[in-house]
């Protein structure tokens, strides 16, 4: 949760209304990801009402992937379901997800049947992203399935074994495998507030996904360099033949400048691709923790307090 104070009471009431008739033992793990509004006070009020609310108050805003990791590491149950607090992940879908889990599935995806609540640009860029990453990655990532999903204990334990800091959680969920099914739903509008993901953050998120699960861009840079070099060699032969056989003089500076600028652009693009991967190696080599917990409100110490790499 990041600045979701307006949504919390309604979210909790709807969640309880769905969960109580199911007869399950449950807890609600809330990650306050550096909120600057009244989110923490609202969470503390909810915990005063119901001690099944567990709160991890992070020391600052570490981002969605780190906060999601904190919640999954803290989850103690036989299964866990990540949810956004803005009610775009409707609690009313939980019984259907639990039914599929009880039927023997390890992971139950909540798949959007349409993206009508998104803008035209977001709908199409999301489709292009999934098309591109599934062509480049060896592990297919389901389209229109976000973090809203049920995962059993085996998957949660598998996710504990990933040491990387730069995380693309949708890719990690797909990478672990296991027996997967899905249920479809219509994603509603946010109850209140605005999305924290603008176009620039979504662009960086897409780059993170591609560079996390594919090295094809590096290979493409090599292929492009080879293709350009081959074309350059053929063009050089043409210039020589024009001069020796036909007596045509070599063309002047405009063509020369075009060639220089073109090759410079290709080189910079290749360096940029290499830089993306080199930057990931640099971040991973520092071995910094994923996040810090400023305060914990729960029945005992955090479930993952012994893992030095993530607390």
mmCIF file of C-alpha atoms in Angstrom:
data_model
loop_
_atom_site.group_PDB
_atom_site.id
_atom_site.type_symbol
_atom_site.label_atom_id
_atom_site.label_comp_id
_atom_site.label_asym_id
_atom_site.label_seq_id
_atom_site.Cartn_x
_atom_site.Cartn_y
_atom_site.Cartn_z
ATOM 1 C CA UNK A 1 0.000 0.000 0.000
ATOM 2 C CA UNK A 2 1.266 3.417 -0.942
ATOM 3 C CA UNK A 3 -1.013 6.341 -0.044
ATOM 4 C CA UNK A 4 -4.204 4.253 0.038
ATOM 5 C CA UNK A 5 -5.823 5.713 3.187
ATOM 6 C CA UNK A 6 -9.079 6.485 1.355
ATOM 7 C CA UNK A 7 -9.563 2.846 0.361
ATOM 8 C CA UNK A 8 -8.583 0.859 3.445
ATOM 9 C CA UNK A 9 -11.808 0.749 5.458
ATOM 10 C CA UNK A 10 -13.958 -0.241 2.484
ATOM 11 C CA UNK A 11 -11.314 -2.731 1.327
ATOM 12 C CA UNK A 12 -11.134 -4.433 4.745
ATOM 13 C CA UNK A 13 -14.926 -4.560 5.182
ATOM 14 C CA UNK A 14 -15.418 -6.132 1.747
ATOM 15 C CA UNK A 15 -12.590 -8.583 2.361
ATOM 16 C CA UNK A 16 -14.043 -9.710 5.699
ATOM 17 C CA UNK A 17 -17.515 -9.993 4.138
ATOM 18 C CA UNK A 18 -16.088 -12.467 1.597
ATOM 19 C CA UNK A 19 -13.702 -14.411 3.839
ATOM 20 C CA UNK A 20 -15.797 -14.964 6.959
ATOM 21 C CA UNK A 21 -18.428 -17.264 5.325
ATOM 22 C CA UNK A 22 -15.629 -19.376 3.772
ATOM 23 C CA UNK A 23 -14.642 -20.826 7.150
ATOM 24 C CA UNK A 24 -10.913 -20.331 6.610
ATOM 25 C CA UNK A 25 -8.185 -19.338 9.016
ATOM 26 C CA UNK A 26 -6.639 -16.219 7.502
ATOM 27 C CA UNK A 27 -4.487 -13.165 8.114
ATOM 28 C CA UNK A 28 -4.153 -9.895 6.232
ATOM 29 C CA UNK A 29 -0.508 -8.888 5.747
ATOM 30 C CA UNK A 30 -0.352 -5.165 4.960
ATOM 31 C CA UNK A 31 2.823 -3.611 3.541
ATOM 32 C CA UNK A 32 2.966 0.145 4.059
ATOM 33 C CA UNK A 33 5.413 1.116 1.319
ATOM 34 C CA UNK A 34 6.490 4.553 2.517
ATOM 35 C CA UNK A 35 3.053 6.184 2.476
ATOM 36 C CA UNK A 36 2.962 9.912 3.197
ATOM 37 C CA UNK A 37 -0.766 10.117 3.915
ATOM 38 C CA UNK A 38 -2.774 8.561 6.766
ATOM 39 C CA UNK A 39 -2.332 4.973 5.558
ATOM 40 C CA UNK A 40 -0.367 3.762 8.599
ATOM 41 C CA UNK A 41 -2.841 5.231 11.099
ATOM 42 C CA UNK A 42 -5.709 3.654 9.189
ATOM 43 C CA UNK A 43 -3.902 0.288 9.279
ATOM 44 C CA UNK A 44 -3.296 0.587 13.011
ATOM 45 C CA UNK A 45 -7.001 1.303 13.499
ATOM 46 C CA UNK A 46 -7.844 -1.837 11.521
ATOM 47 C CA UNK A 47 -5.435 -3.886 13.653
ATOM 48 C CA UNK A 48 -7.114 -2.541 16.786
ATOM 49 C CA UNK A 49 -10.383 -3.926 15.380
ATOM 50 C CA UNK A 50 -8.943 -7.265 14.247
ATOM 51 C CA UNK A 51 -5.589 -8.744 15.311
ATOM 52 C CA UNK A 52 -5.473 -10.814 12.135
ATOM 53 C CA UNK A 53 -4.206 -7.633 10.465
ATOM 54 C CA UNK A 54 -0.387 -7.784 10.346
ATOM 55 C CA UNK A 55 1.481 -4.593 9.383
ATOM 56 C CA UNK A 56 4.969 -4.193 7.950
ATOM 57 C CA UNK A 57 5.832 -0.500 7.868
ATOM 58 C CA UNK A 58 8.768 -0.085 5.468
ATOM 59 C CA UNK A 59 11.359 2.619 6.184
ATOM 60 C CA UNK A 60 10.656 4.369 2.855
ATOM 61 C CA UNK A 61 9.054 3.757 -0.528
ATOM 62 C CA UNK A 62 10.972 0.809 -1.998
ATOM 63 C CA UNK A 63 8.585 0.156 -4.900
ATOM 64 C CA UNK A 64 5.973 -2.424 -5.778
ATOM 65 C CA UNK A 65 8.269 -5.384 -6.407
ATOM 66 C CA UNK A 66 10.109 -5.020 -3.081
ATOM 67 C CA UNK A 67 6.869 -4.497 -1.147
ATOM 68 C CA UNK A 68 5.286 -7.510 -2.841
ATOM 69 C CA UNK A 69 8.332 -9.605 -1.925
ATOM 70 C CA UNK A 70 8.033 -8.489 1.710
ATOM 71 C CA UNK A 71 4.412 -9.610 1.834
ATOM 72 C CA UNK A 72 5.080 -13.002 0.269
ATOM 73 C CA UNK A 73 8.005 -13.657 2.620
ATOM 74 C CA UNK A 74 5.872 -12.716 5.624
ATOM 75 C CA UNK A 75 2.861 -14.852 4.615
ATOM 76 C CA UNK A 76 2.473 -17.824 6.994
ATOM 77 C CA UNK A 77 -0.512 -19.670 5.522
ATOM 78 C CA UNK A 78 -0.882 -22.690 3.268
ATOM 79 C CA UNK A 79 -1.552 -20.234 0.447
ATOM 80 C CA UNK A 80 -1.171 -16.504 -0.185
ATOM 81 C CA UNK A 81 -2.999 -14.056 -2.443
ATOM 82 C CA UNK A 82 -1.364 -10.681 -3.215
ATOM 83 C CA UNK A 83 -3.919 -7.905 -3.677
ATOM 84 C CA UNK A 84 -3.911 -4.189 -4.328
ATOM 85 C CA UNK A 85 -5.784 -2.108 -1.759
ATOM 86 C CA UNK A 86 -7.568 0.028 -4.376
ATOM 87 C CA UNK A 87 -10.237 -2.699 -4.908
ATOM 88 C CA UNK A 88 -9.272 -3.232 -8.528
ATOM 89 C CA UNK A 89 -8.508 -6.755 -7.311
ATOM 90 C CA UNK A 90 -12.064 -7.626 -6.191
ATOM 91 C CA UNK A 91 -12.268 -9.715 -2.985
ATOM 92 C CA UNK A 92 -15.375 -11.412 -4.394
ATOM 93 C CA UNK A 93 -13.100 -13.477 -6.654
ATOM 94 C CA UNK A 94 -11.376 -15.204 -3.712
ATOM 95 C CA UNK A 95 -13.867 -18.116 -3.298
ATOM 96 C CA UNK A 96 -13.400 -19.155 -6.934
ATOM 97 C CA UNK A 97 -9.604 -19.006 -6.562
ATOM 98 C CA UNK A 98 -9.692 -21.077 -3.363
ATOM 99 C CA UNK A 99 -11.960 -23.653 -5.048
ATOM 100 C CA UNK A 100 -9.391 -24.127 -7.828
ATOM 101 C CA UNK A 101 -6.621 -24.446 -5.233
ATOM 102 C CA UNK A 102 -8.601 -27.106 -3.386
ATOM 103 C CA UNK A 103 -9.072 -28.886 -6.715
ATOM 104 C CA UNK A 104 -5.298 -29.435 -6.827
ATOM 105 C CA UNK A 105 -3.800 -26.397 -8.567
ATOM 106 C CA UNK A 106 -0.665 -24.803 -7.129
ATOM 107 C CA UNK A 107 -1.240 -21.362 -8.647
ATOM 108 C CA UNK A 108 -4.522 -19.740 -9.644
ATOM 109 C CA UNK A 109 -4.212 -16.660 -11.847
ATOM 110 C CA UNK A 110 -6.816 -13.907 -11.878
ATOM 111 C CA UNK A 111 -6.972 -13.080 -15.586
ATOM 112 C CA UNK A 112 -8.638 -9.927 -16.826
ATOM 113 C CA UNK A 113 -11.309 -10.686 -19.414
ATOM 114 C CA UNK A 114 -10.887 -7.190 -20.884
ATOM 115 C CA UNK A 115 -8.923 -3.978 -20.280
ATOM 116 C CA UNK A 116 -11.769 -1.522 -20.831
ATOM 117 C CA UNK A 117 -10.940 0.379 -17.640
ATOM 118 C CA UNK A 118 -7.501 1.257 -19.078
ATOM 119 C CA UNK A 119 -6.798 4.048 -21.520
ATOM 120 C CA UNK A 120 -6.361 3.271 -25.237
ATOM 121 C CA UNK A 121 -2.603 3.809 -24.942
ATOM 122 C CA UNK A 122 -2.214 1.574 -21.888
ATOM 123 C CA UNK A 123 -4.284 -1.219 -23.453
ATOM 124 C CA UNK A 124 -2.220 -1.306 -26.621
ATOM 125 C CA UNK A 125 1.190 -0.833 -25.011
ATOM 126 C CA UNK A 126 0.379 -3.679 -22.576
ATOM 127 C CA UNK A 127 -0.509 -5.945 -25.513
ATOM 128 C CA UNK A 128 2.683 -4.993 -27.363
ATOM 129 C CA UNK A 129 4.758 -5.596 -24.226
ATOM 130 C CA UNK A 130 3.403 -9.100 -23.629
ATOM 131 C CA UNK A 131 3.766 -9.966 -27.309
ATOM 132 C CA UNK A 132 7.384 -8.787 -27.302
ATOM 133 C CA UNK A 133 8.471 -10.374 -24.026
ATOM 134 C CA UNK A 134 6.884 -13.717 -24.910
ATOM 135 C CA UNK A 135 8.775 -13.728 -28.199
ATOM 136 C CA UNK A 136 12.055 -12.926 -26.462
ATOM 137 C CA UNK A 137 11.739 -14.929 -23.237
ATOM 138 C CA UNK A 138 12.066 -18.689 -22.914
ATOM 139 C CA UNK A 139 9.420 -18.651 -20.162
ATOM 140 C CA UNK A 140 5.961 -17.500 -21.344
ATOM 141 C CA UNK A 141 4.371 -14.832 -19.160
ATOM 142 C CA UNK A 142 0.541 -14.928 -19.168
ATOM 143 C CA UNK A 143 -1.064 -11.858 -20.713
ATOM 144 C CA UNK A 144 -3.624 -9.878 -18.701
ATOM 145 C CA UNK A 145 -2.603 -11.596 -15.453
ATOM 146 C CA UNK A 146 -1.105 -9.316 -12.815
ATOM 147 C CA UNK A 147 0.106 -9.982 -9.282
ATOM 148 C CA UNK A 148 -3.425 -10.888 -8.162
ATOM 149 C CA UNK A 149 -3.199 -14.690 -7.903
ATOM 150 C CA UNK A 150 -3.268 -17.519 -5.391
ATOM 151 C CA UNK A 151 -0.005 -19.351 -4.667
ATOM 152 C CA UNK A 152 0.378 -22.386 -2.437
ATOM 153 C CA UNK A 153 3.094 -22.914 0.157
ATOM 154 C CA UNK A 154 5.365 -24.800 -2.261
ATOM 155 C CA UNK A 155 5.515 -21.761 -4.556
ATOM 156 C CA UNK A 156 6.069 -19.382 -1.642
ATOM 157 C CA UNK A 157 9.011 -21.484 -0.483
ATOM 158 C CA UNK A 158 10.374 -21.556 -4.025
ATOM 159 C CA UNK A 159 10.213 -17.748 -4.219
ATOM 160 C CA UNK A 160 12.275 -17.518 -1.026
ATOM 161 C CA UNK A 161 15.203 -19.032 -2.920
ATOM 162 C CA UNK A 162 15.571 -16.157 -5.389
ATOM 163 C CA UNK A 163 18.456 -13.937 -4.226
ATOM 164 C CA UNK A 164 18.234 -11.215 -6.888
ATOM 165 C CA UNK A 165 17.500 -7.597 -5.958
ATOM 166 C CA UNK A 166 16.181 -6.313 -9.306
ATOM 167 C CA UNK A 167 12.907 -8.221 -9.469
ATOM 168 C CA UNK A 168 10.230 -8.637 -12.102
ATOM 169 C CA UNK A 169 7.729 -10.615 -10.060
ATOM 170 C CA UNK A 170 5.409 -11.614 -12.907
ATOM 171 C CA UNK A 171 8.384 -13.286 -14.547
ATOM 172 C CA UNK A 172 9.433 -15.021 -11.317
ATOM 173 C CA UNK A 173 5.893 -16.315 -10.814
ATOM 174 C CA UNK A 174 5.984 -17.825 -14.310
ATOM 175 C CA UNK A 175 9.538 -19.132 -13.956
ATOM 176 C CA UNK A 176 8.846 -21.353 -10.925
ATOM 177 C CA UNK A 177 6.332 -23.419 -12.907
ATOM 178 C CA UNK A 178 4.019 -25.779 -10.965
ATOM 179 C CA UNK A 179 0.411 -26.604 -11.849
ATOM 180 C CA UNK A 180 -1.392 -23.430 -12.969
ATOM 181 C CA UNK A 181 -4.957 -22.515 -13.851
ATOM 182 C CA UNK A 182 -6.874 -19.240 -14.056
ATOM 183 C CA UNK A 183 -10.194 -17.588 -13.353
ATOM 184 C CA UNK A 184 -11.363 -14.586 -15.345
ATOM 185 C CA UNK A 185 -12.854 -11.352 -14.046
ATOM 186 C CA UNK A 186 -13.711 -7.806 -15.046
ATOM 187 C CA UNK A 187 -11.278 -5.377 -13.432
ATOM 188 C CA UNK A 188 -13.186 -2.437 -11.940
ATOM 189 C CA UNK A 189 -12.080 1.169 -11.613
ATOM 190 C CA UNK A 190 -10.103 2.295 -8.573
ATOM 191 C CA UNK A 191 -12.301 3.088 -5.582
ATOM 192 C CA UNK A 192 -10.307 6.269 -4.792
ATOM 193 C CA UNK A 193 -6.957 7.853 -5.489
ATOM 194 C CA UNK A 194 -4.834 7.616 -8.618
ATOM 195 C CA UNK A 195 -2.466 5.015 -10.018
ATOM 196 C CA UNK A 196 1.173 5.397 -8.985
ATOM 197 C CA UNK A 197 2.343 4.088 -12.380
ATOM 198 C CA UNK A 198 2.778 6.826 -14.977
ATOM 199 C CA UNK A 199 3.975 6.191 -18.526
ATOM 200 C CA UNK A 200 7.663 6.587 -17.613
ATOM 201 C CA UNK A 201 7.443 4.098 -14.742
ATOM 202 C CA UNK A 202 5.579 1.630 -16.970
ATOM 203 C CA UNK A 203 8.301 2.012 -19.630
ATOM 204 C CA UNK A 204 11.024 1.267 -17.076
ATOM 205 C CA UNK A 205 8.948 -1.626 -15.753
ATOM 206 C CA UNK A 206 8.783 -3.095 -19.265
ATOM 207 C CA UNK A 207 12.560 -2.741 -19.688
ATOM 208 C CA UNK A 208 13.037 -4.457 -16.343
ATOM 209 C CA UNK A 209 10.913 -7.380 -17.482
ATOM 210 C CA UNK A 210 12.666 -7.799 -20.822
ATOM 211 C CA UNK A 211 16.210 -7.563 -19.436
ATOM 212 C CA UNK A 212 15.342 -9.850 -16.497
ATOM 213 C CA UNK A 213 14.141 -12.735 -18.610
ATOM 214 C CA UNK A 214 15.877 -12.478 -21.965
ATOM 215 C CA UNK A 215 19.345 -11.847 -23.341
ATOM 216 C CA UNK A 216 18.011 -11.696 -26.899
ATOM 217 C CA UNK A 217 18.536 -7.887 -27.103
ATOM 218 C CA UNK A 218 22.286 -8.472 -26.653
ATOM 219 C CA UNK A 219 22.218 -11.040 -29.429
ATOM 220 C CA UNK A 220 20.207 -8.688 -31.641
ATOM 221 C CA UNK A 221 22.857 -5.992 -31.168
ATOM 222 C CA UNK A 222 25.481 -8.463 -32.416
ATOM 223 C CA UNK A 223 23.343 -9.426 -35.405
ATOM 224 C CA UNK A 224 22.697 -5.789 -36.247
ATOM 225 C CA UNK A 225 26.407 -4.997 -36.056
ATOM 226 C CA UNK A 226 27.210 -7.903 -38.358
ATOM 227 C CA UNK A 227 24.487 -6.892 -40.836
ATOM 228 C CA UNK A 228 25.644 -3.255 -40.932
ATOM 229 C CA UNK A 229 29.275 -4.313 -41.404
ATOM 230 C CA UNK A 230 28.278 -6.600 -44.271
ATOM 231 C CA UNK A 231 26.299 -3.847 -45.990
ATOM 232 C CA UNK A 232 29.210 -1.452 -45.489
ATOM 233 C CA UNK A 233 31.610 -3.918 -47.148
ATOM 234 C CA UNK A 234 29.268 -4.352 -50.109
ATOM 235 C CA UNK A 235 28.890 -0.606 -50.458
ATOM 236 C CA UNK A 236 32.682 -0.180 -50.373
ATOM 237 C CA UNK A 237 33.010 -2.687 -53.250
ATOM 238 C CA UNK A 238 30.426 -0.711 -55.225
ATOM 239 C CA UNK A 239 32.376 2.528 -54.721
ATOM 240 C CA UNK A 240 35.612 0.865 -55.882
ATOM 241 C CA UNK A 241 33.968 -0.620 -58.968
ATOM 242 C CA UNK A 242 32.304 2.684 -59.848
ATOM 243 C CA UNK A 243 35.684 4.406 -59.660
ATOM 244 C CA UNK A 244 37.860 1.814 -61.451
ATOM 245 C CA UNK A 245 35.467 0.568 -64.118
ATOM 246 C CA UNK A 246 33.076 3.397 -64.817
ATOM 247 C CA UNK A 247 35.255 6.308 -63.775
ATOM 248 C CA UNK A 248 32.589 7.713 -61.488
ATOM 249 C CA UNK A 249 34.002 9.947 -58.817
ATOM 250 C CA UNK A 250 33.295 9.173 -55.188
ATOM 251 C CA UNK A 251 30.283 11.079 -53.914
ATOM 252 C CA UNK A 252 30.929 13.952 -51.533
ATOM 253 C CA UNK A 253 30.388 14.819 -47.922
ATOM 254 C CA UNK A 254 26.574 14.445 -47.588
ATOM 255 C CA UNK A 255 26.715 10.669 -48.121
ATOM 256 C CA UNK A 256 29.766 10.471 -45.856
ATOM 257 C CA UNK A 257 28.007 12.317 -43.035
ATOM 258 C CA UNK A 258 24.928 10.095 -43.350
ATOM 259 C CA UNK A 259 27.107 7.008 -43.044
ATOM 260 C CA UNK A 260 28.984 8.366 -40.023
ATOM 261 C CA UNK A 261 25.806 9.366 -38.204
ATOM 262 C CA UNK A 262 24.126 6.045 -39.004
ATOM 263 C CA UNK A 263 27.009 3.965 -37.678
ATOM 264 C CA UNK A 264 27.334 6.200 -34.625
ATOM 265 C CA UNK A 265 23.642 5.636 -33.887
ATOM 266 C CA UNK A 266 24.021 1.862 -34.225
ATOM 267 C CA UNK A 267 27.022 1.877 -31.886
ATOM 268 C CA UNK A 268 25.247 3.979 -29.278
ATOM 269 C CA UNK A 269 22.184 1.719 -29.432
ATOM 270 C CA UNK A 270 24.359 -1.365 -28.916
ATOM 271 C CA UNK A 271 26.148 0.342 -26.016
ATOM 272 C CA UNK A 272 22.777 1.252 -24.500
ATOM 273 C CA UNK A 273 21.624 -2.371 -24.612
ATOM 274 C CA UNK A 274 24.885 -3.520 -23.045
ATOM 275 C CA UNK A 275 24.523 -0.766 -20.439
ATOM 276 C CA UNK A 276 21.093 -2.052 -19.383
ATOM 277 C CA UNK A 277 22.526 -5.472 -18.592
ATOM 278 C CA UNK A 278 25.705 -4.036 -17.076
ATOM 279 C CA UNK A 279 23.595 -1.827 -14.804
ATOM 280 C CA UNK A 280 21.715 -4.892 -13.561
ATOM 281 C CA UNK A 281 25.014 -6.642 -12.799
ATOM 282 C CA UNK A 282 26.204 -3.538 -10.930
ATOM 283 C CA UNK A 283 23.058 -3.378 -8.808
ATOM 284 C CA UNK A 284 23.209 -7.087 -8.009
ATOM 285 C CA UNK A 285 26.914 -6.935 -7.098
ATOM 286 C CA UNK A 286 26.256 -4.392 -4.317
ATOM 287 C CA UNK A 287 24.143 -6.977 -2.454
ATOM 288 C CA UNK A 288 21.975 -4.323 -0.817
ATOM 289 C CA UNK A 289 18.873 -5.459 1.082
ATOM 290 C CA UNK A 290 15.582 -5.309 -0.781
ATOM 291 C CA UNK A 291 13.992 -3.171 1.933
ATOM 292 C CA UNK A 292 14.090 -2.241 5.625
ATOM 293 C CA UNK A 293 11.202 -2.627 8.051
ATOM 294 C CA UNK A 294 10.789 0.472 10.241
ATOM 295 C CA UNK A 295 8.087 -1.039 12.439
ATOM 296 C CA UNK A 296 6.305 -4.381 12.656
ATOM 297 C CA UNK A 297 2.836 -4.891 14.122
ATOM 298 C CA UNK A 298 1.982 -8.548 14.401
ATOM 299 C CA UNK A 299 1.816 -11.593 16.650
ATOM 300 C CA UNK A 300 5.605 -12.158 16.718
ATOM 301 C CA UNK A 301 8.780 -11.250 14.884
ATOM 302 C CA UNK A 302 8.445 -11.113 11.078
ATOM 303 C CA UNK A 303 8.322 -14.606 9.623
ATOM 304 C CA UNK A 304 11.387 -13.900 7.443
ATOM 305 C CA UNK A 305 13.490 -12.030 10.017
ATOM 306 C CA UNK A 306 16.255 -14.626 9.740
ATOM 307 C CA UNK A 307 16.820 -13.962 6.033
ATOM 308 C CA UNK A 308 19.582 -11.360 5.998
ATOM 309 C CA UNK A 309 19.310 -10.715 2.268
ATOM 310 C CA UNK A 310 15.774 -9.345 2.398
ATOM 311 C CA UNK A 311 15.269 -7.628 5.772
#
